[in-house]
Every structure is written in structure tokens, then in C-alpha cells.
mmCIF file with all atom_site columns, C-alpha atoms in Angstrom:
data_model
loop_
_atom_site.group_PDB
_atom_site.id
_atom_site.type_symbol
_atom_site.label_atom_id
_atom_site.label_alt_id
_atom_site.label_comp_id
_atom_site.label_asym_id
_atom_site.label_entity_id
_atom_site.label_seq_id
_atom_site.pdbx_PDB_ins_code
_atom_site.Cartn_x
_atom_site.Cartn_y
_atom_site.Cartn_z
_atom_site.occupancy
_atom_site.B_iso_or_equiv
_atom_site.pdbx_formal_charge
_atom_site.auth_seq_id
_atom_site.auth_comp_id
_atom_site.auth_asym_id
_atom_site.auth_atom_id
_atom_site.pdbx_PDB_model_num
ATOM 1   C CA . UNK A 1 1   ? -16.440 -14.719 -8.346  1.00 51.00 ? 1   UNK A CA 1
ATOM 2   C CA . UNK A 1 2   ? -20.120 -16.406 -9.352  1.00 57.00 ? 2   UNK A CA 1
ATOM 3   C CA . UNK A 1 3   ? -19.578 -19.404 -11.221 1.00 56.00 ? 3   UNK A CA 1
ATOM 4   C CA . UNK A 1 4   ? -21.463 -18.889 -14.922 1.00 50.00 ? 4   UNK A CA 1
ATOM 5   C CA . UNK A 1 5   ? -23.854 -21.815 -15.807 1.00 53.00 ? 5   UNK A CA 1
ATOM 6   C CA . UNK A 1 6   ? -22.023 -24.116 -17.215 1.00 44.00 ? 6   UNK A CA 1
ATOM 7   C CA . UNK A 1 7   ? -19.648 -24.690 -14.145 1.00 53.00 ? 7   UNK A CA 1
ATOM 8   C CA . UNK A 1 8   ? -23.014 -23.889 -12.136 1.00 50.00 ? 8   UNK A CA 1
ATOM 9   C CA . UNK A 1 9   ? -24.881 -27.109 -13.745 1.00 42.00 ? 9   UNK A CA 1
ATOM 10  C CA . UNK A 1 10  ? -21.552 -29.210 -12.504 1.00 50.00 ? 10  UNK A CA 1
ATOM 11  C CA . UNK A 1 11  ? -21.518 -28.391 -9.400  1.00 54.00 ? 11  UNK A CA 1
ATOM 12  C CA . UNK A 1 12  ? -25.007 -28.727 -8.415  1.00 53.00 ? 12  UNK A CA 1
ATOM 13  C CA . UNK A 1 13  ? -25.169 -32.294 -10.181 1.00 50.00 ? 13  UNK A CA 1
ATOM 14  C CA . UNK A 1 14  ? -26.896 -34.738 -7.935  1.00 54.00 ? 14  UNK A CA 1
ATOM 15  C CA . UNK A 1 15  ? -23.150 -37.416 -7.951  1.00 56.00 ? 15  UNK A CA 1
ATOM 16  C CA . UNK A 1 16  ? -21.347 -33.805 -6.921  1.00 66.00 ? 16  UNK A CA 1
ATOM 17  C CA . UNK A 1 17  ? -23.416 -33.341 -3.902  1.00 69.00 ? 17  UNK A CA 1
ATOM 18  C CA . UNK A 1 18  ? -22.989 -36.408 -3.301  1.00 90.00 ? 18  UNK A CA 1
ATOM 19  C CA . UNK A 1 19  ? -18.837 -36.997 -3.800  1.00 92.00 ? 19  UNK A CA 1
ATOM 20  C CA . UNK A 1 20  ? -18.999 -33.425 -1.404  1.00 93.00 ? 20  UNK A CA 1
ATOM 21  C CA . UNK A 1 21  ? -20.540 -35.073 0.729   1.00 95.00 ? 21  UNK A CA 1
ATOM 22  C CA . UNK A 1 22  ? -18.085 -38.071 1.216   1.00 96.00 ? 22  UNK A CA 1
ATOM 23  C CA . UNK A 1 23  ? -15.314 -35.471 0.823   1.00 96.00 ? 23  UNK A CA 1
ATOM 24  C CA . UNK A 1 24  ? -16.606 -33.346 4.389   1.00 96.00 ? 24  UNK A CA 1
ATOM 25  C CA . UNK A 1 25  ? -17.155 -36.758 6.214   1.00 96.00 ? 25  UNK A CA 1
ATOM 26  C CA . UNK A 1 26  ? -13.808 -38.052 5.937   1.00 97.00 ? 26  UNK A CA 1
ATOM 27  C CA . UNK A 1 27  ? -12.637 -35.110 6.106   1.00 98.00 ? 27  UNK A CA 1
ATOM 28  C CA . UNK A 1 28  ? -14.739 -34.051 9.115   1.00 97.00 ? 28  UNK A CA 1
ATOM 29  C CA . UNK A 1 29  ? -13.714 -37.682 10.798  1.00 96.00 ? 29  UNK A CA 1
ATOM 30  C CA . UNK A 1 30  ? -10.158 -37.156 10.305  1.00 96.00 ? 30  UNK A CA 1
ATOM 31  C CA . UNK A 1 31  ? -10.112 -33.649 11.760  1.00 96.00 ? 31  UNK A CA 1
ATOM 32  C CA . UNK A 1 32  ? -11.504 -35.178 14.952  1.00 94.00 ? 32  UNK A CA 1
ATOM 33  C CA . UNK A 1 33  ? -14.280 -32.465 14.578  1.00 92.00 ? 33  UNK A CA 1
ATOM 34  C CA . UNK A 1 34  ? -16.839 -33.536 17.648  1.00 91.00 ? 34  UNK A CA 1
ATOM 35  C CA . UNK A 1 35  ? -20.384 -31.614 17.795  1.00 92.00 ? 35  UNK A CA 1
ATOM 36  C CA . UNK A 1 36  ? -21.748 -28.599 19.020  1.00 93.00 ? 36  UNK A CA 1
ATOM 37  C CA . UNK A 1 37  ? -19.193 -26.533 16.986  1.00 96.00 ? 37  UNK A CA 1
ATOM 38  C CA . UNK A 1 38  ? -19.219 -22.914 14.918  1.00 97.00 ? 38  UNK A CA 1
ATOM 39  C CA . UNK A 1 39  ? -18.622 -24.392 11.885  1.00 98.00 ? 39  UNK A CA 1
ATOM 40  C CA . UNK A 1 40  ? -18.456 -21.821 8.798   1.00 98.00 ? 40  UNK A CA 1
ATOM 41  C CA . UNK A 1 41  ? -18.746 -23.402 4.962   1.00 98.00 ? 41  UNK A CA 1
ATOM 42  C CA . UNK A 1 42  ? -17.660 -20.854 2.388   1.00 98.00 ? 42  UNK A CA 1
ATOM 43  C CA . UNK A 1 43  ? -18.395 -21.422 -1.004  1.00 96.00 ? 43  UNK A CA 1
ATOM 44  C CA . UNK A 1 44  ? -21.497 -23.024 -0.069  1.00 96.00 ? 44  UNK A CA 1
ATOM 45  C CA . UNK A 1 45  ? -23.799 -22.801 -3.328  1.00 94.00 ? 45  UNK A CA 1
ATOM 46  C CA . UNK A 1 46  ? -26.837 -24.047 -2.832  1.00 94.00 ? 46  UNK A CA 1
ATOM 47  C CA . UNK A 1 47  ? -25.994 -26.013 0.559   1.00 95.00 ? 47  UNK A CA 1
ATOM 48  C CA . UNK A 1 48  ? -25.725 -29.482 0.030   1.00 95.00 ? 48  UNK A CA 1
ATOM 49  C CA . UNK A 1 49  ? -22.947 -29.734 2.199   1.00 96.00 ? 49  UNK A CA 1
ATOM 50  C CA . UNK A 1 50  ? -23.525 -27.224 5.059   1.00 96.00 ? 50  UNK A CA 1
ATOM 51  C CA . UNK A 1 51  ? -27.179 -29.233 5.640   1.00 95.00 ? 51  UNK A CA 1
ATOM 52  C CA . UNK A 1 52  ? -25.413 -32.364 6.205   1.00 95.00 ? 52  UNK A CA 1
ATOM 53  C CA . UNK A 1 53  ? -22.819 -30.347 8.602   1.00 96.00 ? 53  UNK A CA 1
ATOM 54  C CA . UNK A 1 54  ? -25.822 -28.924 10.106  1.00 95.00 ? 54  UNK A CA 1
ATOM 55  C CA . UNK A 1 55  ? -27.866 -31.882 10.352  1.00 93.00 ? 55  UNK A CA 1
ATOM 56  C CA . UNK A 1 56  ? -24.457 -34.448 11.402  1.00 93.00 ? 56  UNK A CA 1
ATOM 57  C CA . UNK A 1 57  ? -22.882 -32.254 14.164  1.00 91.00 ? 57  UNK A CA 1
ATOM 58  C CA . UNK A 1 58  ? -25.720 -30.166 15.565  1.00 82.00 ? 58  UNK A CA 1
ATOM 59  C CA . UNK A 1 59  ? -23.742 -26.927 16.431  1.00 89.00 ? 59  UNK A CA 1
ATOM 60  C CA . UNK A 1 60  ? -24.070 -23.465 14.503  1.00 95.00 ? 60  UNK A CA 1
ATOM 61  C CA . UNK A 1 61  ? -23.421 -23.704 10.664  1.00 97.00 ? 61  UNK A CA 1
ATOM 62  C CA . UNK A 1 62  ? -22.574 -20.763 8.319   1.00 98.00 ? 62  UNK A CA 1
ATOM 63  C CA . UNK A 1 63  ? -23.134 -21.050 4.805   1.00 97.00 ? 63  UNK A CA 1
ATOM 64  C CA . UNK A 1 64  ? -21.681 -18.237 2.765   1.00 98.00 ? 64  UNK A CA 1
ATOM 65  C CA . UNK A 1 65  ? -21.153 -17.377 -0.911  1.00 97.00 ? 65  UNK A CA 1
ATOM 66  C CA . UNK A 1 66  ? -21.146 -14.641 -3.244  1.00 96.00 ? 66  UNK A CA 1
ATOM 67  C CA . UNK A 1 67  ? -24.124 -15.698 -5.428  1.00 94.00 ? 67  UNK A CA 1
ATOM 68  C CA . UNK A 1 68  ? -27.253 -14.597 -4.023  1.00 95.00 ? 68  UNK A CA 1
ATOM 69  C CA . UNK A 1 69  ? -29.335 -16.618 -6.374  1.00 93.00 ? 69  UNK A CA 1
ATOM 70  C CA . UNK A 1 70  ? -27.385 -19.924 -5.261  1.00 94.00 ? 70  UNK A CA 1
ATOM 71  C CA . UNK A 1 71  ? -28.131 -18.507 -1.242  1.00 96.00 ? 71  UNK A CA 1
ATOM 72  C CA . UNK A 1 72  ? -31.846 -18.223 -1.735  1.00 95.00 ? 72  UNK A CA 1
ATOM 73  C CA . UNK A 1 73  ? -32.054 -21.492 -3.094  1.00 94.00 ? 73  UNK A CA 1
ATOM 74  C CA . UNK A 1 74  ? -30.010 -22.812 -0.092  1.00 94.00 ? 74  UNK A CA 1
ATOM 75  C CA . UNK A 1 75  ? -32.176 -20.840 2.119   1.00 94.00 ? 75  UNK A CA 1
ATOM 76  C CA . UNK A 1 76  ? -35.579 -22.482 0.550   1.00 91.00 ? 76  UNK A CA 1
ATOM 77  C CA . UNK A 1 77  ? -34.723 -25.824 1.173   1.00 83.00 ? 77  UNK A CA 1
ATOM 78  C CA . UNK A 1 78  ? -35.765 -27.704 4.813   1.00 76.00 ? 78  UNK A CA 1
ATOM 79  C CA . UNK A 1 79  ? -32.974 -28.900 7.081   1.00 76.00 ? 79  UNK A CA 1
ATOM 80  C CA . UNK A 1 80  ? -32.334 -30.455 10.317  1.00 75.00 ? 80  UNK A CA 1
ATOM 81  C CA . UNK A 1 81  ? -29.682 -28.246 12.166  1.00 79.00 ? 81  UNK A CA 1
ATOM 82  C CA . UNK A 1 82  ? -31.309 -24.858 11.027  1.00 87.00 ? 82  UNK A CA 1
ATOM 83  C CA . UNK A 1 83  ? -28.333 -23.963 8.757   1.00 95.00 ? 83  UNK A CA 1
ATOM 84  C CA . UNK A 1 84  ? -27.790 -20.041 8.352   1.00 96.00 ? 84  UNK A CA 1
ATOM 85  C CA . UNK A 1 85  ? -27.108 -18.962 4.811   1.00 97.00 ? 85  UNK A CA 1
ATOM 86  C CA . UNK A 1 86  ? -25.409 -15.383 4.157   1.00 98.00 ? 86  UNK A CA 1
ATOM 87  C CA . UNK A 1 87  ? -24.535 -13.719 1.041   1.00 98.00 ? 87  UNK A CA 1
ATOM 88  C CA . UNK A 1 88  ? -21.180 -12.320 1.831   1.00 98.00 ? 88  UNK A CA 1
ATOM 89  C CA . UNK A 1 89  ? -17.290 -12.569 0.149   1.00 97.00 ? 89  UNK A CA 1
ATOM 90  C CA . UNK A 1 90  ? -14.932 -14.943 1.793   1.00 97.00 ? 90  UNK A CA 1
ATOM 91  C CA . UNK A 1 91  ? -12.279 -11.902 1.649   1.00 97.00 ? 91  UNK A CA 1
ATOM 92  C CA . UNK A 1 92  ? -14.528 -9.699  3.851   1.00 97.00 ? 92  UNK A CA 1
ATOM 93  C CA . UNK A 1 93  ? -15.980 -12.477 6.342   1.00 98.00 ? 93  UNK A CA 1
ATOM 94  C CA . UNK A 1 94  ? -19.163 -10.247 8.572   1.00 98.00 ? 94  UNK A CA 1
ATOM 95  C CA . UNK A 1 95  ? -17.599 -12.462 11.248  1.00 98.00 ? 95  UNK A CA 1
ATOM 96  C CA . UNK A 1 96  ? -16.176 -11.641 14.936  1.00 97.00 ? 96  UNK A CA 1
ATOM 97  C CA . UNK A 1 97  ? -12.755 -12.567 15.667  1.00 96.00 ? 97  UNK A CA 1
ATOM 98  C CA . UNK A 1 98  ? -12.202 -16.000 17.063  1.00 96.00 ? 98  UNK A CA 1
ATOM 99  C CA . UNK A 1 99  ? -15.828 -16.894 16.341  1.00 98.00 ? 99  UNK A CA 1
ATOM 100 C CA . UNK A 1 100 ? -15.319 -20.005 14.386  1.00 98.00 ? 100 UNK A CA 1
ATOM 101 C CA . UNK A 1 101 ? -14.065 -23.508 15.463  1.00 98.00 ? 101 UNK A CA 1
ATOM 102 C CA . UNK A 1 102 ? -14.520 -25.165 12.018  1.00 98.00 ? 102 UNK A CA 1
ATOM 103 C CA . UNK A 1 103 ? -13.872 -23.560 8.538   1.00 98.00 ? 103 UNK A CA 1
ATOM 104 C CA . UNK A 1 104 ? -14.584 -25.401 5.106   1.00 98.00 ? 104 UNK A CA 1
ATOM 105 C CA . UNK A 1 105 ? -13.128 -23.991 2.300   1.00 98.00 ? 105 UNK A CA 1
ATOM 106 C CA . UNK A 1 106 ? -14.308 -27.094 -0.376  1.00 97.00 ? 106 UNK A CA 1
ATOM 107 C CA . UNK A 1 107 ? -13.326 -25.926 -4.243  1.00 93.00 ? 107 UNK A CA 1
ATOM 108 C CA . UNK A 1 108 ? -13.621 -21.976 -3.555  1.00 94.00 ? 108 UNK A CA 1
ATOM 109 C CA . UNK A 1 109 ? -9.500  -20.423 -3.410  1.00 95.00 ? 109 UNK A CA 1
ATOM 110 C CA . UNK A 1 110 ? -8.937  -21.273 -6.973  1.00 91.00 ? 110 UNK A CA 1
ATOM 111 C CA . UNK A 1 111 ? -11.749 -19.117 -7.885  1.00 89.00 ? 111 UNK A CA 1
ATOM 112 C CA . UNK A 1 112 ? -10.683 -15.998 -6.011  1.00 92.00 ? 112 UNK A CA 1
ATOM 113 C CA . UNK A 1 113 ? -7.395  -13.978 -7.736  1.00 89.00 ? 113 UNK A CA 1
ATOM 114 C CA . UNK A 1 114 ? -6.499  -12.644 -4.329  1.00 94.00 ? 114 UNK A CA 1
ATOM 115 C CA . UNK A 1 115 ? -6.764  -15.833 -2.464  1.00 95.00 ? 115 UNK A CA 1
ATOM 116 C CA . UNK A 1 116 ? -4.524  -14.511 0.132   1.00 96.00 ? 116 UNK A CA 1
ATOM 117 C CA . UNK A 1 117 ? -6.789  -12.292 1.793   1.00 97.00 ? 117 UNK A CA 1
ATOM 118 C CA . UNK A 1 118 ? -9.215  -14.661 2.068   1.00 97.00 ? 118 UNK A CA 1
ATOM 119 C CA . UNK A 1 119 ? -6.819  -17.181 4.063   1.00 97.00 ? 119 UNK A CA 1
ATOM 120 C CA . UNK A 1 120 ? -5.671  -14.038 6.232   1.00 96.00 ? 120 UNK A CA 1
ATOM 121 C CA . UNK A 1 121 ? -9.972  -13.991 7.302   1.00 97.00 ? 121 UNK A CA 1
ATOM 122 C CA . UNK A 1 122 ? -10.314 -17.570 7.932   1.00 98.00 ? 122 UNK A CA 1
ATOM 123 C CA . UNK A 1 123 ? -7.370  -16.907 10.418  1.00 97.00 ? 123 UNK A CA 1
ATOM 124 C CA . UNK A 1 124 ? -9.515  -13.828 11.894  1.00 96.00 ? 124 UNK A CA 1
ATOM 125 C CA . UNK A 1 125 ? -12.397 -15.851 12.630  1.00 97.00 ? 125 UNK A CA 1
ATOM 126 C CA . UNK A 1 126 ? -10.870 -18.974 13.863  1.00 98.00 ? 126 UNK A CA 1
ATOM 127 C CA . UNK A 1 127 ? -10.385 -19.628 17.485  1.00 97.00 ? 127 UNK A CA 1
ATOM 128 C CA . UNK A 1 128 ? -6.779  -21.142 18.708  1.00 97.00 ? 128 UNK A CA 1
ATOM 129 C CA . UNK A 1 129 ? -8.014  -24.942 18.533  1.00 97.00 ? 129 UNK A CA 1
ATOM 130 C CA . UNK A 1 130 ? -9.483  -24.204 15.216  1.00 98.00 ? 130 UNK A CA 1
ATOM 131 C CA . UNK A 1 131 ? -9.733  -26.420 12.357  1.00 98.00 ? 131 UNK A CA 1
ATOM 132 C CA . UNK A 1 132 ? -9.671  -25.171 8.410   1.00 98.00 ? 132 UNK A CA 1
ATOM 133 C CA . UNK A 1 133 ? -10.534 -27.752 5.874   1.00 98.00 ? 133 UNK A CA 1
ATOM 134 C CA . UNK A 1 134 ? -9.976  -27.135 2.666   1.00 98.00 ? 134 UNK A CA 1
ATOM 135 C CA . UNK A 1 135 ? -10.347 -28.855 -0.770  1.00 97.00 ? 135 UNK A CA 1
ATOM 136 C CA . UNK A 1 136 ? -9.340  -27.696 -3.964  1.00 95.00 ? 136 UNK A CA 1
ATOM 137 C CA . UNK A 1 137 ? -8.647  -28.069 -7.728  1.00 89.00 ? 137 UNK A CA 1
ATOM 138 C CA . UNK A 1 138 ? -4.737  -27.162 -8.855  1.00 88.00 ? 138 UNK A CA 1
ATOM 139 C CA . UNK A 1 139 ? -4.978  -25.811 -12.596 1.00 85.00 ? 139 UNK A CA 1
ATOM 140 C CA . UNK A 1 140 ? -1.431  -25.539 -13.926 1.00 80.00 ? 140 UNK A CA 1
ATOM 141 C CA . UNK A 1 141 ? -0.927  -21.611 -15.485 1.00 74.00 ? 141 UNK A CA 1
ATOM 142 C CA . UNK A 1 142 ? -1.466  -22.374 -19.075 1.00 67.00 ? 142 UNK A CA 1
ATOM 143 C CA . UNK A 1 143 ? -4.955  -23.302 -18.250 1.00 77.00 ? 143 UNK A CA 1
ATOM 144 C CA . UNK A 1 144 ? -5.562  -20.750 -15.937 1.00 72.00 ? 144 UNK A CA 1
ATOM 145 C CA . UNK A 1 145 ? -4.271  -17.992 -19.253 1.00 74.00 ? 145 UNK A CA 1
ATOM 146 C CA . UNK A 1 146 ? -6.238  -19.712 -21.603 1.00 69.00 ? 146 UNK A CA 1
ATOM 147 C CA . UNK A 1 147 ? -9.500  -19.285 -18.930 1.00 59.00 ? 147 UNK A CA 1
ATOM 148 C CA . UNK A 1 148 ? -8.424  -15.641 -18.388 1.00 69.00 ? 148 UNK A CA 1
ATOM 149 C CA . UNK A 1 149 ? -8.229  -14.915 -22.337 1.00 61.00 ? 149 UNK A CA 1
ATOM 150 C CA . UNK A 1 150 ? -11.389 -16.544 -22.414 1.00 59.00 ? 150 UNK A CA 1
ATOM 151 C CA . UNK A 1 151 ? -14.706 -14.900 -23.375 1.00 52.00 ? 151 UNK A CA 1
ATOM 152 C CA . UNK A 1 152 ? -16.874 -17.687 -21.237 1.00 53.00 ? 152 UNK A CA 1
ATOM 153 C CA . UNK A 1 153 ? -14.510 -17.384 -18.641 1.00 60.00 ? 153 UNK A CA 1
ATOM 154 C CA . UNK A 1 154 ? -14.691 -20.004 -15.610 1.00 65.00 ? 154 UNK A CA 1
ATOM 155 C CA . UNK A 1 155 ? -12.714 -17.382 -13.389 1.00 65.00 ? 155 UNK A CA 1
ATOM 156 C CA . UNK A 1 156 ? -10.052 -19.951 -12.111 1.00 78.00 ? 156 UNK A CA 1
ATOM 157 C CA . UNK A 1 157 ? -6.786  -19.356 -10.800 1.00 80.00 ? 157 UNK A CA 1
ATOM 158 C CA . UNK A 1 158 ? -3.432  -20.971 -10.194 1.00 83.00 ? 158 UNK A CA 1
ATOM 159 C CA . UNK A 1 159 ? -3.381  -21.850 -6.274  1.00 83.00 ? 159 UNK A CA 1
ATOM 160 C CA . UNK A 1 160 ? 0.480   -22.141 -5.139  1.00 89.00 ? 160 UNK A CA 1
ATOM 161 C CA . UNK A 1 161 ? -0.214  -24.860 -2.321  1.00 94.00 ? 161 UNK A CA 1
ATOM 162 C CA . UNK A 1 162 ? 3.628   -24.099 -0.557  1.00 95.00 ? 162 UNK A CA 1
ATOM 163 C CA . UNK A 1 163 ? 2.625   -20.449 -0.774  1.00 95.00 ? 163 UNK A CA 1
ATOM 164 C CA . UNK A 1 164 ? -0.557  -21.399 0.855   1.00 96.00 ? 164 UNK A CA 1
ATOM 165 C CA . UNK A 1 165 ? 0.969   -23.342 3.542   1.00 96.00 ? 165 UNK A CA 1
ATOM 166 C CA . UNK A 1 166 ? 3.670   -20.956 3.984   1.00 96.00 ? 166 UNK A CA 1
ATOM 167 C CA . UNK A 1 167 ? 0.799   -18.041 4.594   1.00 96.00 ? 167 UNK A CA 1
ATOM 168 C CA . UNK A 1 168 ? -1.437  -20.390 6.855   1.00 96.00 ? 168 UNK A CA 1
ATOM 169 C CA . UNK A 1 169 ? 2.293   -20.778 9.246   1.00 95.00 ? 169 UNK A CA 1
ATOM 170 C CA . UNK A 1 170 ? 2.282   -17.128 9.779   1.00 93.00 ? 170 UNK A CA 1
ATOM 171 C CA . UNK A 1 171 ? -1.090  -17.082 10.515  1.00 93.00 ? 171 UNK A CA 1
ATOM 172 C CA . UNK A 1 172 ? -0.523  -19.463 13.213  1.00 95.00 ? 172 UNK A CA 1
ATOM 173 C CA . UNK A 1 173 ? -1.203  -22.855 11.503  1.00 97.00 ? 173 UNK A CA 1
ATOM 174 C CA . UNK A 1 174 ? 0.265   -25.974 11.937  1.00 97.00 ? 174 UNK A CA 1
ATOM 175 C CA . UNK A 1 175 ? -0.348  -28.682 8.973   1.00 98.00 ? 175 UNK A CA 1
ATOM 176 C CA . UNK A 1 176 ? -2.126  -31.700 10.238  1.00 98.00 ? 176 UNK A CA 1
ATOM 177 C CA . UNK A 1 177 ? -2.968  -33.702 6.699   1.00 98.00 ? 177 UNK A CA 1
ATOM 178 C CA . UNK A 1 178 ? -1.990  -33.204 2.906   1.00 97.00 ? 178 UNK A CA 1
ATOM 179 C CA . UNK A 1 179 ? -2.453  -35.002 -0.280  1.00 97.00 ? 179 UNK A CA 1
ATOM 180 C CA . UNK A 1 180 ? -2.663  -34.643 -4.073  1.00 95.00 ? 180 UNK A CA 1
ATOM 181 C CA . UNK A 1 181 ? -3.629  -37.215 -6.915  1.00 95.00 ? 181 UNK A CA 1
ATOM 182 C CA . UNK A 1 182 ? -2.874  -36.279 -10.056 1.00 92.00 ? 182 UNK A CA 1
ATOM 183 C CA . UNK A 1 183 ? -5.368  -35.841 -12.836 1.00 89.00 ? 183 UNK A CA 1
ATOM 184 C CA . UNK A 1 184 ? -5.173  -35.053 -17.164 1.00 87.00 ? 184 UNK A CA 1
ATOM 185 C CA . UNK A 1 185 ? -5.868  -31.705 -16.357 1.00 85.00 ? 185 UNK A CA 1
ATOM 186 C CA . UNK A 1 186 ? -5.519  -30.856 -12.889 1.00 85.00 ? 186 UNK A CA 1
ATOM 187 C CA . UNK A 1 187 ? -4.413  -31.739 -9.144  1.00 91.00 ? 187 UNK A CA 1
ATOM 188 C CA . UNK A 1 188 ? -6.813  -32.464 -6.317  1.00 95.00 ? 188 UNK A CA 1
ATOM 189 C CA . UNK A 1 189 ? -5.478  -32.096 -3.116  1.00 97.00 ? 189 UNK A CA 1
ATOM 190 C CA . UNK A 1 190 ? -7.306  -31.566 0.198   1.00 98.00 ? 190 UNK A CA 1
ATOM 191 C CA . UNK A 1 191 ? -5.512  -30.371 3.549   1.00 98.00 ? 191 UNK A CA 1
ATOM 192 C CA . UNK A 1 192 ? -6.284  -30.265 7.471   1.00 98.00 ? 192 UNK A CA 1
ATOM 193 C CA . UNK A 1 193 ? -4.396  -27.516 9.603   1.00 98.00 ? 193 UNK A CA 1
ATOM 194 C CA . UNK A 1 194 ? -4.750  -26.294 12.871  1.00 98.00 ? 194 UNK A CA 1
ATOM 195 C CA . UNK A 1 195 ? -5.158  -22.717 14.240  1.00 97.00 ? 195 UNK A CA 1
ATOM 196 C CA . UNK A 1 196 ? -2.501  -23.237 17.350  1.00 96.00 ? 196 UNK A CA 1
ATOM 197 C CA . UNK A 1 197 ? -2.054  -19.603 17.923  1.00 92.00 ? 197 UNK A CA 1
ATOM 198 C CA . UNK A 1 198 ? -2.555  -16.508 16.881  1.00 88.00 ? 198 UNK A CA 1
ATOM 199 C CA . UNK A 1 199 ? -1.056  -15.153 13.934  1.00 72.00 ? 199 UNK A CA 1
ATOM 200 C CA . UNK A 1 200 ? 2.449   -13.871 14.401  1.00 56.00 ? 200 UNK A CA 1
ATOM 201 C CA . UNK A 1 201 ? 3.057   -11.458 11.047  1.00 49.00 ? 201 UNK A CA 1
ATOM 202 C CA . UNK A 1 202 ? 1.620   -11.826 7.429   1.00 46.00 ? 202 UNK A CA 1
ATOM 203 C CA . UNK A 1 203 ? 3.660   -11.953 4.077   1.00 44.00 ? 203 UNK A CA 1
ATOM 204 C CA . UNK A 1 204 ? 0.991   -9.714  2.647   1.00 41.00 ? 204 UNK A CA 1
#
């Protein structure tokens, strides 16, 4: 779902590039993620962080999201690395199978209903060895039915992380780092797993 303008004018805030940023290089460091990789960012907005994948590990970078405005904007802007930016839905990925070594998923599952599907393509198009990264905001559900109710609707979602991890094990996943810090409204929590093998059956 495209973000509407005020959650557009938050995330493309110079200190949220910026905190992204600092979010994929740890992140990125922990994962042991060397260069030369197929790394894929979905969600990618206007690109802030796919150009500094692009430009810091020098392999083939994917930016993808479902807002063309937000792509052409990413596509305008200069960048070391030659980033690729595609219009395209993280539940249908135009990807080969085992095409991907790296997949960010930074603040995108709790905007998609059917989340599921979208984890079930990130395990399509990463190779055994294959890292996702992920990121995300956990709403509790009386937020998330106020927002649907909503007429200026942020399009969020509650994201049920042990249903999540549970899914990403049948895929073939193996959990290499968690956490969560509480917030007033919300949870952040951030998690590393590894494609080990190929999937073995689905839930869904």
C-alpha cells in the first residue's frame, strides 16, 4: 500500500534517512554481509538506503516499491553503485528463484494485510546462504482498528512476530538475531535469519 503524505513527509525526513541509514549498517555488519552481493531493498521509497547499499558493498542492488512517484524520484538522483529501482509489489517479486543473497525488508510488512505472501517471495528469491533483514514497527490491534476505521488511513497492520518466525522456519530459515524495545505506542524490533535450505512446506 502507498503511504499518503503525511506518513510520506516522515519518512523522507532528512534524521529518517539518516537513523535508516545507521539501522542497515549495523545491521548489514552484524549479518556478516561481505561485497559483491544481490542485495534486494523492498520498500525502498525514494532510495536513501539502497544508494548507500549500493555505494558501501558494490554488488547488484534492487530497489523496489509500490509507489511509482517515490521510484522516479529514486531513479533521478546520482549514485555510486548504479542502484536499479523497479516499481513492483513485494507479494509478486519479478525476480528468479534463488537470485538474491541479501533481502531488506526495513518498515514495509506492517503495511501489507497479507504479509504472508510476501515472506513466502523473499524465500523464492533467496539463495540457501541467504540473508533477510528486516525492521519493523509492532502496532498493538486497537491501533491498527482505529487506522482501519479511519478516513486518512495510514494502512498499518498488526505483524504477529512468532507467526512470522514460525512462517520464515518452514520456509527454511533459521533465526540468527532478534530484539524489541518498547515504545508509548508501538514495538520496534529488527531480526537477522538465514535461508539454510529450501523451504520444506508453507502454513499458507
Amino acid at each position: 500500500m502507498n503511504m499518503n503524505r503525511i506518513e510520506k513527509w516522515m519518512v523522507n525526513r532528512s534524521s529518517t534517512g539518516k537513523s535508516g541509514i545507521r539501522l542497515a549498517q549495523r545491521l548489514l555488519s552484524q549479518a556478516e554481509t561481505g561485497p559483491g552481493k544481490d542485495i534486494l531493498d523492498i520498500g525502498c521509497g525514494r532510495g536513501v538506503i539502497t544508494r548507500y547499499v549500493a555505494r558501501e558493498y558494490a554488488g547488484r542492488v534492487v530497489g523496489i516499491d509500490t509507489d511509482g512517484k517515490e521510484i522516479e524520484i529514486a531513479r533521478r538522483s546520482d549514485c555510486q553503485g548504479n542502484p536499479q529501482f523497479l516499481e513492483a509489489d513485494a507479494r509478486r517479486l519479478p525476480f528468479e528463484d534463488r537470485s538474491m543473497d541479501v533481502v531488506l525488508a526495513f518498515g514495509v510488512l506492517h503495511h501489507i494485510g497479507d504479509w504472508h505472501n510476501a515472506v513466502i517471495q523473499i524465500g523464492r528469491v533467496l539463495r540457501v546462504g541467504g540473508r533477510l533483514i528486516a525492521a519493523e514497527l509492532l502496532y498493538p490491534e486497537w491501533i491498527t482498528g482505529i487506522d482501519e476505521k479511519s478516513s486518512f488511513k495510514f494502512g498499518i497492520y498488526s505483524l504477529d512476530i512468532n507467526k512470522l518466525t514460525r512462517l520464515l522456519q518452514d520456509e527454511g530459515f533459521i533465526t540468527l538475531h532478534q530484539h524489541s524495545k518498547k515504545r508509548v505506542l508501538w514495538q520496534d524490533w529488527e531480526g537477522i535469519f538465514e535461508k539454510k535450505y529450501e523451504k520444506a512446506w508453507s502454513r499458507y
